[in-house]
Coordinates of C-alpha atoms in Angstrom, one line a residue:
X177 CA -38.4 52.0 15.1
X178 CA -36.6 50.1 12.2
X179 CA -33.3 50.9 13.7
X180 CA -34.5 49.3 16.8
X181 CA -35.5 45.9 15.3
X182 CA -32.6 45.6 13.4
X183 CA -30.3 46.0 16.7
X184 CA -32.4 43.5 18.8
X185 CA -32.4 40.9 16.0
X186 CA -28.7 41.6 15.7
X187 CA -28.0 41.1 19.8
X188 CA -30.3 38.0 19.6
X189 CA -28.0 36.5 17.0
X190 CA -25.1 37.2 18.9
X191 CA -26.8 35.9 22.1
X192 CA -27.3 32.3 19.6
X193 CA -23.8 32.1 18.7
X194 CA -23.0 31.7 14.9
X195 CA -24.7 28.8 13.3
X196 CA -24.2 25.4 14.7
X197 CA -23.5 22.1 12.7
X198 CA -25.8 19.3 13.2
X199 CA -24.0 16.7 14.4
X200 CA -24.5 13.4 12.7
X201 CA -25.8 10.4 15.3
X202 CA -24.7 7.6 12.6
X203 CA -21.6 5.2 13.7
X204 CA -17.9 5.9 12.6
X205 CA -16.2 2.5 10.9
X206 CA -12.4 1.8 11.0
X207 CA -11.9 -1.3 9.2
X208 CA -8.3 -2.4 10.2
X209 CA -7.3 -5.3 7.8
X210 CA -3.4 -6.8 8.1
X211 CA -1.7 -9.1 5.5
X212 CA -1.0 -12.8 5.5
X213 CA -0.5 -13.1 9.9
X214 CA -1.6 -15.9 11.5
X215 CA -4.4 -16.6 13.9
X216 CA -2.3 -16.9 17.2
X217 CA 0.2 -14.1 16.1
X218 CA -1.6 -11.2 18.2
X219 CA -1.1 -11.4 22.1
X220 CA -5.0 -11.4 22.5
X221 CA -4.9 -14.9 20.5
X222 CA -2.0 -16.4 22.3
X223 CA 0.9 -15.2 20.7
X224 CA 4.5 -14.0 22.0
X225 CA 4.4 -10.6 20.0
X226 CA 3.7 -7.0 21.6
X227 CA 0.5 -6.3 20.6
X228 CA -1.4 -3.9 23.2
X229 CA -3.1 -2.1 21.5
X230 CA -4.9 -4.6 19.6
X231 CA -5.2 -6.5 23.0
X232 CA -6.9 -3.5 24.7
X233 CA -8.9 -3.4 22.0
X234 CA -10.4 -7.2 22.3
X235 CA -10.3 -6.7 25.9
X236 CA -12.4 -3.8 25.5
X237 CA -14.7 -5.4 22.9
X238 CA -15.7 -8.9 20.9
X239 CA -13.3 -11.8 19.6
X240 CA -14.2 -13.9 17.2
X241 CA -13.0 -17.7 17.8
X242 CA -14.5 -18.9 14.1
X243 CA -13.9 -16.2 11.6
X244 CA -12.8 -17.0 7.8
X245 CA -11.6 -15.3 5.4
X246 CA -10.8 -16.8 1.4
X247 CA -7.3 -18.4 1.3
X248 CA -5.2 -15.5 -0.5
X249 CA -5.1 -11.4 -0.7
X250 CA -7.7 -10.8 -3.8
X251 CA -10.5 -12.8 -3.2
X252 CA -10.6 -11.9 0.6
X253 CA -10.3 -8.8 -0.2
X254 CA -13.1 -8.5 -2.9
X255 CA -15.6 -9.9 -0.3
X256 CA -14.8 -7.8 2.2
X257 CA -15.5 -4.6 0.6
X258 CA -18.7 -6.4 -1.0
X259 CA -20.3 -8.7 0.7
X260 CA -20.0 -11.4 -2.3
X261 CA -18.0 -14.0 -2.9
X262 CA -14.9 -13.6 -5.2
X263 CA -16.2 -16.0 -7.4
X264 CA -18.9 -13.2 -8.1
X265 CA -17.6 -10.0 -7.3
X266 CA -14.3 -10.5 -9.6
X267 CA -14.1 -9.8 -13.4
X268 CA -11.3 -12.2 -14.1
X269 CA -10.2 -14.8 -12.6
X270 CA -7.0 -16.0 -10.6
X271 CA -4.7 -13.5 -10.8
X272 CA -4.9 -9.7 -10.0
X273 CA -8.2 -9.6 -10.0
X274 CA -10.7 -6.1 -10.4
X275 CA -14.1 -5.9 -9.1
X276 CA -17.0 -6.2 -11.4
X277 CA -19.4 -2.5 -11.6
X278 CA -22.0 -4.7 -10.5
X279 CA -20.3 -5.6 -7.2
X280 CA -21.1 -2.5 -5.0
X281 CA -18.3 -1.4 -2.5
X282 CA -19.3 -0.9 1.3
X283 CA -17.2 2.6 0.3
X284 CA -20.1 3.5 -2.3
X285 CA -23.1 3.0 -0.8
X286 CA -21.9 4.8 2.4
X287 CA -20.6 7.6 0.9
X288 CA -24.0 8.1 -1.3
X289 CA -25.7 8.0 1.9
X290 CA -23.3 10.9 3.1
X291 CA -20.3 9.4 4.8
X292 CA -16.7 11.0 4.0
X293 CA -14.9 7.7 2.7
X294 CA -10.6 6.9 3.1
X295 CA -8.7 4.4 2.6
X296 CA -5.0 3.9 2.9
X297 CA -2.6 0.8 2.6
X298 CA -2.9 -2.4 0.2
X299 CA -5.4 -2.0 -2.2
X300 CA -4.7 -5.2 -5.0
X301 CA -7.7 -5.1 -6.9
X302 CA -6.9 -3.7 -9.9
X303 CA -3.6 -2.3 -12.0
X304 CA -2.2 1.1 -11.5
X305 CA -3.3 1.8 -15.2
X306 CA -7.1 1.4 -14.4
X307 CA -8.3 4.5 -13.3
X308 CA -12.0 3.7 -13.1
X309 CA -11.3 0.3 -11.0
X310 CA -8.6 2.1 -8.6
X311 CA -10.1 3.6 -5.0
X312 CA -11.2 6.9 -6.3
X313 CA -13.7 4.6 -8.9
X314 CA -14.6 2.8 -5.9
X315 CA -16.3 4.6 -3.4
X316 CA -13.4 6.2 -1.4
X317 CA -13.1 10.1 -2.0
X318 CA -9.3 9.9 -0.6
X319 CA -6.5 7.3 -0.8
X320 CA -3.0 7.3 -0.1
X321 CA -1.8 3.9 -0.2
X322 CA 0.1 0.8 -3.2
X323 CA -2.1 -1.3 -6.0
X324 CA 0.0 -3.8 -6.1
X325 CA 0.1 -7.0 -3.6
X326 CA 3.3 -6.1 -2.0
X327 CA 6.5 -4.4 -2.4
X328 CA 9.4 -2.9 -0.3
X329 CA 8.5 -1.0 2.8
X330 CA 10.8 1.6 2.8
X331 CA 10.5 2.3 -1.2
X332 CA 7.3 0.8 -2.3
X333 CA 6.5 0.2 -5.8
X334 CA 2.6 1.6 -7.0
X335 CA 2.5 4.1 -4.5
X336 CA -0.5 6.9 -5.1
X337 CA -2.2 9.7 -3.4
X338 CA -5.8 9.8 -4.6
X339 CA -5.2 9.4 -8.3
X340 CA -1.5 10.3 -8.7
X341 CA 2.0 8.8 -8.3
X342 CA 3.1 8.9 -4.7
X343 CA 6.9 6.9 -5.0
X344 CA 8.9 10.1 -4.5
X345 CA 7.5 10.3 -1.2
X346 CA 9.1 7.1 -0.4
X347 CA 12.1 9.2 -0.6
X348 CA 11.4 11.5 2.7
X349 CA 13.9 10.9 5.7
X350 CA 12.7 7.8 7.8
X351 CA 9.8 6.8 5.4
X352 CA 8.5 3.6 6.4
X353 CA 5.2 2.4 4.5
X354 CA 3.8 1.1 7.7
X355 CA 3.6 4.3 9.7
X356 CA 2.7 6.3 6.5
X357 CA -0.6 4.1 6.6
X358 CA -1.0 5.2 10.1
X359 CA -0.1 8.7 9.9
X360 CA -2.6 8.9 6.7
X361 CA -5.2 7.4 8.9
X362 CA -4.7 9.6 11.6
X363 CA -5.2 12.9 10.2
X364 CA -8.2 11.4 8.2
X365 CA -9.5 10.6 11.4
X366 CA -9.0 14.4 12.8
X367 CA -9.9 16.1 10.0
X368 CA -13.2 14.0 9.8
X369 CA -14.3 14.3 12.9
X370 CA -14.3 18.6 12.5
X371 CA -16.9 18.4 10.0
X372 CA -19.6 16.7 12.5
X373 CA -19.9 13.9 9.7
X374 CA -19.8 10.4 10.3
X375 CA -17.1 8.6 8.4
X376 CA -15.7 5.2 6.9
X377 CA -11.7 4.7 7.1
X378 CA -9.9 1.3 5.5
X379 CA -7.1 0.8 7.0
X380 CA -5.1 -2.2 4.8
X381 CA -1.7 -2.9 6.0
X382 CA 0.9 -5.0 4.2
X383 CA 2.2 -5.9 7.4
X384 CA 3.0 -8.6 7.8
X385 CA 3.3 -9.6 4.3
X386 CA 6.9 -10.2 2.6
X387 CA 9.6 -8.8 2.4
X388 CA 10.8 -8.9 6.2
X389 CA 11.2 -5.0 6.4
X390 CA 11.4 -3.3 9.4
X391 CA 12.9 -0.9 11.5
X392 CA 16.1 -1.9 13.8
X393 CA 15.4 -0.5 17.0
X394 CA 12.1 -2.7 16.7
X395 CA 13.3 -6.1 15.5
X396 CA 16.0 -5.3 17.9
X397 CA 13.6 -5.7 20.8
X398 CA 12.9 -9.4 19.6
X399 CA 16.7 -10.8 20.2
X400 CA 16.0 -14.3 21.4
X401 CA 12.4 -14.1 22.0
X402 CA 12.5 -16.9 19.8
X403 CA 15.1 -19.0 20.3
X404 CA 13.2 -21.8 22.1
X405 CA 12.4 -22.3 17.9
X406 CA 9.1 -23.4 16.5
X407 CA 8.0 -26.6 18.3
X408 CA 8.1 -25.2 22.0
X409 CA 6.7 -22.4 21.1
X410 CA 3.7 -24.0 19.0
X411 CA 3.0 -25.5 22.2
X412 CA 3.1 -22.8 24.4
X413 CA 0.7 -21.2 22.4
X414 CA -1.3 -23.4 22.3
X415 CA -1.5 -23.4 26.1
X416 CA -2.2 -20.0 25.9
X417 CA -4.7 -19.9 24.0
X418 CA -6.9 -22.6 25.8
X419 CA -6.9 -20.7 28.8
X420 CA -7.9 -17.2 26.5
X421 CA -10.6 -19.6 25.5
X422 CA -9.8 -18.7 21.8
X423 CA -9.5 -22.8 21.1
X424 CA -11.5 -25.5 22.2
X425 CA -9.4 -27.3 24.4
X426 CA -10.2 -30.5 23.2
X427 CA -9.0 -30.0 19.8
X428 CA -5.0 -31.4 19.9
X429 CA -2.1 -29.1 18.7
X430 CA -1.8 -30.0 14.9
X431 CA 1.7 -31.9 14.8
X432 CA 4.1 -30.2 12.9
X433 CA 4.1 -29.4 9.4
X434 CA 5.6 -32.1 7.4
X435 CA 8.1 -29.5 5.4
X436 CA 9.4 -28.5 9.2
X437 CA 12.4 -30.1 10.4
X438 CA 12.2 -30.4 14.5
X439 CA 13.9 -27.3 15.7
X440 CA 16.8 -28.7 17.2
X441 CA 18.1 -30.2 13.5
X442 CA 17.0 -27.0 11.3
X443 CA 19.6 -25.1 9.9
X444 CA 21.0 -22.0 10.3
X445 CA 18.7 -21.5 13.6
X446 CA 20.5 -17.6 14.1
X447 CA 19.2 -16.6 10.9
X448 CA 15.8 -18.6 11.3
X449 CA 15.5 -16.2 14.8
X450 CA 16.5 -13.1 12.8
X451 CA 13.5 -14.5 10.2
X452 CA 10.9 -14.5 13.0
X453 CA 12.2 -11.0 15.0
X454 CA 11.4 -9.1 11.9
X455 CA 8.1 -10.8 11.0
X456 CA 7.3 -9.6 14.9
X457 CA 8.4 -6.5 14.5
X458 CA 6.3 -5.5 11.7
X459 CA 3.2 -6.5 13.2
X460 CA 4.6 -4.8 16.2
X461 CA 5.1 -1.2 14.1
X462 CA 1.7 -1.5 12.9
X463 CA 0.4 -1.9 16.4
X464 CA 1.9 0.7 17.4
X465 CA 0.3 2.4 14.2
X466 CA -3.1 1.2 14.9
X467 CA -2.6 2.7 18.8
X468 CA -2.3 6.1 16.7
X469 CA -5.5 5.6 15.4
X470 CA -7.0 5.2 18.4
X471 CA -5.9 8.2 19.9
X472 CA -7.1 10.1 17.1
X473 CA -10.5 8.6 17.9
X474 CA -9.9 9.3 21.6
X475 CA -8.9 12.8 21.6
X476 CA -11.4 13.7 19.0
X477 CA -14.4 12.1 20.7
X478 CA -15.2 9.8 18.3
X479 CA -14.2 6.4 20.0
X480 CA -17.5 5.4 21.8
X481 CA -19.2 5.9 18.9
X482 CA -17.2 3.8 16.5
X483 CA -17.4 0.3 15.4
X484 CA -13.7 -0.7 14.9
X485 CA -12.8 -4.0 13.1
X486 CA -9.8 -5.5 13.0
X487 CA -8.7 -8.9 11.1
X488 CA -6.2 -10.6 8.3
X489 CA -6.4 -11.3 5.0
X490 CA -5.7 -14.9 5.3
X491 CA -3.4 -17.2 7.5
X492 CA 0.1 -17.4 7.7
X493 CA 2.4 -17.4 4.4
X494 CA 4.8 -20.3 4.2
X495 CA 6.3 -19.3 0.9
X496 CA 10.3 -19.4 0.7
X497 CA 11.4 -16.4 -1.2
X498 CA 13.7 -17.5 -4.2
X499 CA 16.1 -15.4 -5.4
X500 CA 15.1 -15.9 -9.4
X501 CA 11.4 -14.3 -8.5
X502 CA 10.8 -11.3 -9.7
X503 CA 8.1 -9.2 -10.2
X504 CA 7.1 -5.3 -10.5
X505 CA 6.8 -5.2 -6.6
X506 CA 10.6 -6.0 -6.6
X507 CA 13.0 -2.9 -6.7
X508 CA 16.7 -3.2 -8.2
X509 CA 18.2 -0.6 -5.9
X510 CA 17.6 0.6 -2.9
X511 CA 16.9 4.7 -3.0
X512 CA 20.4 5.0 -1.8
X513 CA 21.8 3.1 -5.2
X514 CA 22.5 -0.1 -3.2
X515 CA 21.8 -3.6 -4.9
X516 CA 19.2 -4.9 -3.4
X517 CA 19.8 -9.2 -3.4
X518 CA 16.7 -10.5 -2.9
X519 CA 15.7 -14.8 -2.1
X520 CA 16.1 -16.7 1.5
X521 CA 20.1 -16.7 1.6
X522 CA 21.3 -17.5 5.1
X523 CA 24.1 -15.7 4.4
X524 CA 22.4 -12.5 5.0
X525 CA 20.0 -11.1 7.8
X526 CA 16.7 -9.9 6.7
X527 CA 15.3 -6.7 7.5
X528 CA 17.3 -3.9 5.6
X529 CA 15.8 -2.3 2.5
X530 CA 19.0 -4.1 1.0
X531 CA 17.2 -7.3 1.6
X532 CA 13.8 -9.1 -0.1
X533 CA 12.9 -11.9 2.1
X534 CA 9.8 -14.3 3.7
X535 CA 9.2 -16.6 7.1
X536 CA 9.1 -19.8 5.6
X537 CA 7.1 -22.4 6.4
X538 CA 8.6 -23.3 10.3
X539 CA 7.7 -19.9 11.4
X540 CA 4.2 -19.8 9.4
X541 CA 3.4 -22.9 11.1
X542 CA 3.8 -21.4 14.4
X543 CA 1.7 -18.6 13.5
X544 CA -1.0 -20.8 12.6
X545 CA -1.4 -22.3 15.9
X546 CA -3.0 -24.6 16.5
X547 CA -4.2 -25.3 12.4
X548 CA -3.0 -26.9 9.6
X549 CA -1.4 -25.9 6.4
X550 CA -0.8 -22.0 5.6
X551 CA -2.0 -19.6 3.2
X552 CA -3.0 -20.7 -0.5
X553 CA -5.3 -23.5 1.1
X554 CA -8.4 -24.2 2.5
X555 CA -7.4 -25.8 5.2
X556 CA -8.0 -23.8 8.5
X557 CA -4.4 -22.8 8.7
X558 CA -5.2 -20.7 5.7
X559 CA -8.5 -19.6 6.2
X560 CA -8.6 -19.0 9.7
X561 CA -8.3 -15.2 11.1
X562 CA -8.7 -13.3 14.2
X563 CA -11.6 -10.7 14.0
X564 CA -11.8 -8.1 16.9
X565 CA -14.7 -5.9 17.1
X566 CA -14.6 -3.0 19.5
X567 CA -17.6 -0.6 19.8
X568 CA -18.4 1.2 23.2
X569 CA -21.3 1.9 22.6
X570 CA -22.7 -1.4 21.7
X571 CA -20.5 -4.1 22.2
X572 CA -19.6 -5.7 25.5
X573 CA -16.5 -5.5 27.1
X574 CA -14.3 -8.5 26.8
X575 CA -17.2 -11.0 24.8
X576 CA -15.8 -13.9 23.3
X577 CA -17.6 -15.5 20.5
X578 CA -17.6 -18.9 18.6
X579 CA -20.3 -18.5 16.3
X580 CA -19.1 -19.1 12.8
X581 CA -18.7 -16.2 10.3
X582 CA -16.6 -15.3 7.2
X583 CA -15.5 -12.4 5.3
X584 CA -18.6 -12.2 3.2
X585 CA -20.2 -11.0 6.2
X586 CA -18.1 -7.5 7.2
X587 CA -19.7 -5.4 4.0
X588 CA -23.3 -6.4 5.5
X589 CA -22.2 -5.3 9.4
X590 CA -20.8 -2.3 8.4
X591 CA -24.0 -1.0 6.2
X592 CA -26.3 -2.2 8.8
X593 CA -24.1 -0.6 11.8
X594 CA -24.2 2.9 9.4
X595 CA -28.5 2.1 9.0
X596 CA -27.9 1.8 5.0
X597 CA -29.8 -0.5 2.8
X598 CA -28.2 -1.3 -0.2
X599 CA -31.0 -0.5 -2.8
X600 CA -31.6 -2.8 -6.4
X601 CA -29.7 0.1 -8.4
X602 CA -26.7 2.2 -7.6
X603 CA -25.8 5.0 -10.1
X604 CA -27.9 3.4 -12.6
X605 CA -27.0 -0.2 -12.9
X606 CA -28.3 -3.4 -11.2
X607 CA -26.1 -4.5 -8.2
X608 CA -25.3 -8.3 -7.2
X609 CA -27.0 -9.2 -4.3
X610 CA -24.8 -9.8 -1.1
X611 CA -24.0 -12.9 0.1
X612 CA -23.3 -12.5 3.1
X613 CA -24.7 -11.4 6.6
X614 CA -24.8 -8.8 9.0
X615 CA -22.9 -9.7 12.3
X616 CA -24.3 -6.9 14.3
X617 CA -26.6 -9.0 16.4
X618 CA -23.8 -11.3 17.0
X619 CA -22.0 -7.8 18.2
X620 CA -25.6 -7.2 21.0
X621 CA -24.8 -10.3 22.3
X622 CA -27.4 -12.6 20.3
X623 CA -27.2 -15.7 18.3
X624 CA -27.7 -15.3 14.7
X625 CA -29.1 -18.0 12.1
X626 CA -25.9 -19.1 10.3
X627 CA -25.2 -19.7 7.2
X628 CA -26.7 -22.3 5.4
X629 CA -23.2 -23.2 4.0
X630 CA -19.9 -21.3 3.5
X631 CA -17.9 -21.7 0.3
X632 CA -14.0 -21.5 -1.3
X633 CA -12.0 -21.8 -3.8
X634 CA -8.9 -20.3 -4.7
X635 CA -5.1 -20.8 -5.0
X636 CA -4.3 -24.9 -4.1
X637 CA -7.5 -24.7 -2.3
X638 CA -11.5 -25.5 -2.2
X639 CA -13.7 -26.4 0.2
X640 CA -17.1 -26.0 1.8
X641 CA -18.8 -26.3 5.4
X642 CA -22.2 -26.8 6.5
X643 CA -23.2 -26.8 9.9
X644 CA -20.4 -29.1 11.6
X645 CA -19.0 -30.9 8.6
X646 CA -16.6 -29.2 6.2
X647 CA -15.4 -31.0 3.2
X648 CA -11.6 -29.8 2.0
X649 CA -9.2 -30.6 -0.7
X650 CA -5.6 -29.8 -1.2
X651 CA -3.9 -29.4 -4.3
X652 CA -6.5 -30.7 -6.5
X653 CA -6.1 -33.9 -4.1
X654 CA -9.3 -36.1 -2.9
X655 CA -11.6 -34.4 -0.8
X656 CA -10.8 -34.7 3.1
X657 CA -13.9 -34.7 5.4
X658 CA -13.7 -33.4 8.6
X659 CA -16.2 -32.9 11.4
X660 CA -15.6 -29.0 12.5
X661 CA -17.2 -29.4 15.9
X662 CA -15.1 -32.7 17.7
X663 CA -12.0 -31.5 15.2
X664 CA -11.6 -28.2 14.5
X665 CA -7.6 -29.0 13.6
X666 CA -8.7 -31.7 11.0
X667 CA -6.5 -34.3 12.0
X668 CA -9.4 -37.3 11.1
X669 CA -10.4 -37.4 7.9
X670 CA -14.0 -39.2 8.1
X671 CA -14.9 -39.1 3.8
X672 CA -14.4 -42.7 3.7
X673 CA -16.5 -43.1 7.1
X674 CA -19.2 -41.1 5.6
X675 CA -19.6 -41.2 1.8
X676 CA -22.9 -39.7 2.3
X677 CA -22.0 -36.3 3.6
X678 CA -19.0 -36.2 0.9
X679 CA -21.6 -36.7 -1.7
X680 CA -24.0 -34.3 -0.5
X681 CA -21.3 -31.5 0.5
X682 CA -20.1 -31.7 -3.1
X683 CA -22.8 -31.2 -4.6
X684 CA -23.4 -28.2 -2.9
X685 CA -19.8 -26.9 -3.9
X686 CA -20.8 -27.6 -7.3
X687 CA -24.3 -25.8 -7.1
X688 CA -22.1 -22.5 -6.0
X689 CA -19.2 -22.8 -8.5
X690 CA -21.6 -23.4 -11.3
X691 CA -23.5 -19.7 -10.2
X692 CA -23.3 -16.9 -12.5
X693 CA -24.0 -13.3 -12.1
X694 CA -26.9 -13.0 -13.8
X695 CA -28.1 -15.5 -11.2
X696 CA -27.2 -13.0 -8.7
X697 CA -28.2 -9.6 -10.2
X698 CA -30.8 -7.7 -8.1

């Protein structure tokens, strides 16, 4: 009789199958962030570079026509992973920068509530020498990916995997840091998906971010895409972009940046090409990277059911590399014992790891179409960034937005797309508060309440905005006043029209630059 009942139970467990996983209903989240492009740059924003995967994406999702992000690397990317404004969230001041314990990563709280947590690429909120403030400290249970702000993509300096040195990889027959990022988000993305559990990948680029590093066959397939130079092509972007509706039409193309010769007296207009073929071409390697993720996401089953978010750090860089600057980014040699000569020298084409160069400001202007001013200011030129959000499962197909949002708000929409509630403690110590707020209505299709105000300061920069009137200054110049709604490109500065809204808009910036973190603690 016993031996009976023990062979049924065993054929009814063979009948079940072995155990089963339960699979997790939560959201996946890619957060995609690239470094220092501009607002038109991406095909989907008017711009003259291959971008399509990133344009399927917006085509298949939202675009955001009013997204900011802080003027510079660190402080956007503090508030991105916490919801708080750099002013908060950062232990020191300008500079490197390294989030406060108090200021909770997106990467913590979901990984306490059970997510696998990744990152790879740009991480620049901390030194290498800081174990407890590096990835691993903050939420993320793998890294591959560089500390420092930037460095050489085919050799770059500060490169770790999870808690470990990660140069000599560098070293590996066609190593290029760009597709490394994408190859380490990739199999994160297939790996993850086997275990059932739901999942949170960063994804930070240093595309397009200097030095102009990239592969030949790609900057190859830019020859002459810009020859027209930077003034036609400012305003056939700007064309473009009215009819994408990712402008208001009635806003006029900013003229041309005052540091910008006209295009037909600029010097040395092969090399100024060869500038702008490579800047292309690295945002065209890391689309290419970012269609890799995709796949993953798509041959693993995991695509409708992830929330995908995709901006930059900040607008377009103008800076002209020097050939004095150095800096711990900077190699000497390349891995094959060359010299490398670094600095904006005509003489030389950029785009070898022989070479250390940036855009400048013609070709940074272009990219921030139709804005003013670049990165390092608070002017919209610098704060200014496309955001694409692509979710199957709850957000339509080819939405366009213009409701206002900024970077303190992607921490918020990512917990509240995952259903986690950041609590008054984590791990045993009070938390700041976030400041900013969930866009995942704004994602259904509603309208929001916005914010009562939005704040900056960083870098040459600091500004607020309040409903329709923003109040800027420029290297610790007057303030400019500008009303957002009839002149988004700030061409007419109304603070001597309007002393009252100066008066009262300052005072506000005060208010928020005189808060402290006890202020702020939960």
């Amino acid at each position: 009789m016993k031996r009976t009942v023990a062979i049924a139970a065993a054929l009814a467990a063979l009948a079940c199958g072995p155990p089963q996983q339960i699979e997790d209903p939560r959201p996946n989240i890619v957060l995609i962030v690239a470094d220092d492009i501009g607002y038109s740059d991406l095909g989907a924003y008017g711009g003259e570079i291959d971008t399509p995967v990133l344009d399927r994406l917006a085509q298949g999702g939202m675009r955001f026509t009013r997204y900011y992000t802080s003027n510079m690397c660190v402080p956007t990317r503090a508030s991105l992973l916490t919801g708080i404004y750099h002013t908060l969230a950062l232990e020191e001041g300008e500079g490197e920068g390294r989030l406060r314990r108090e200021a909770v990563t997106a990467a913590e709280w979901l990984r306490q509530a059970g997510y696998l947590t990744f990152m790879a690429g740009k991480w620049h909120l901390s030194r290498p020498d800081e174990p407890s403030a590096l990835p691993l400290g903050r939420g993320f249970q793998t890294f591959f990916g560089t500390i420092y702000g930037a460095g050489s993509y085919f050799a770059p300096a500060s490169l770790m995997r999870n808690d470990r040195s990660a140069e000599a990889e560098a070293y590996r027959s066609g190593f290029y840091y760009t597709d490394a990022i994408s190859e380490a988000a990739e199999s994160f993305i297939r790996e993850a998906s086997a275990t059932r559990k739901p999942f949170f990948a960063y994804v930070a680029y240093t595309a397009a971010h200097w030095p102009l590093h990239a592969p030949e066959a790609d900057i190859a397939r830019y020859r002459g895409r810009f020859a027209k130079g930077w003034d036609v092509l400012r305003s056939e972007r700007h064309e473009r972009m009215k009819k994408l509706g990712v402008v208001n039409p009635d806003w006029p193309l900013s003229p041309r940046d005052a540091n910008v010769p006209p295009w037909e007296r600029a010097p040395n207009r092969a090399w100024q090409e060869r500038r702008m073929e490579v800047y292309a071409a690295q945002i065209d390697r890391m689309d290419q990277g970012i269609g890799r993720i995709v796949r993953a996401l798509e041959e693993t089953g995991e695509l409708e059911n992830t929330l995908i978010l995709f901006q930059s750090d900040n607008g377009a860089c103008h800076v002209e590399y020097a050939p004095d600057r150095k800096g711990p980014y900077l190699p000497e040699r390349t891995r094959d014992g060359r010299p490398v000569r670094p600095g904006n020298l005509p003489e030389i084409l950029p785009g070898g790891e022989e070479t250390y160069q940036s855009y400048g400001y013609g070709w940074a202007n272009l990219s921030n179409t139709p804005f003013r001013l670049f990165k390092q200011y608070d002017h919209e030129g610098g704060i200014r960034s496309p955001l694409i959000a692509h979710w199957p499962a709850r957000v339509r197909a080819g939405a366009v937005t213009d409701q206002v949002a900024h970077v303190i708000d992607i921490a918020p929409t990512i917990l509240d797309a995952a259903g986690v509630r950041p609590a008054r403690v984590f791990e045993g110590r009070r938390v700041l508060e976030m400041c900013g707020s969930t866009l995942v209505p704004v994602l259904e299709g509603e309208r929001r309440r916005p914010h009562d105000a939005l704040f900056w300061k960083w870098a040459r920069g600091k500004a607020v905005r309040r409903e329709r009137w923003k109040l800027v200054s420029a290297d610790g110049g007057p303030w400019e006043l500008y009303d957002m709604e009839a002149d988004g490109t700030e061409l007419r500065n109304l603070a001597k029209e309007r002393p009252f809204e100066v008066q009262q808009l300052e005072a506000l910036w005060k208010a928020w630059e005189a808060l402290t973190v006890e202020q702020r603690l939960r």
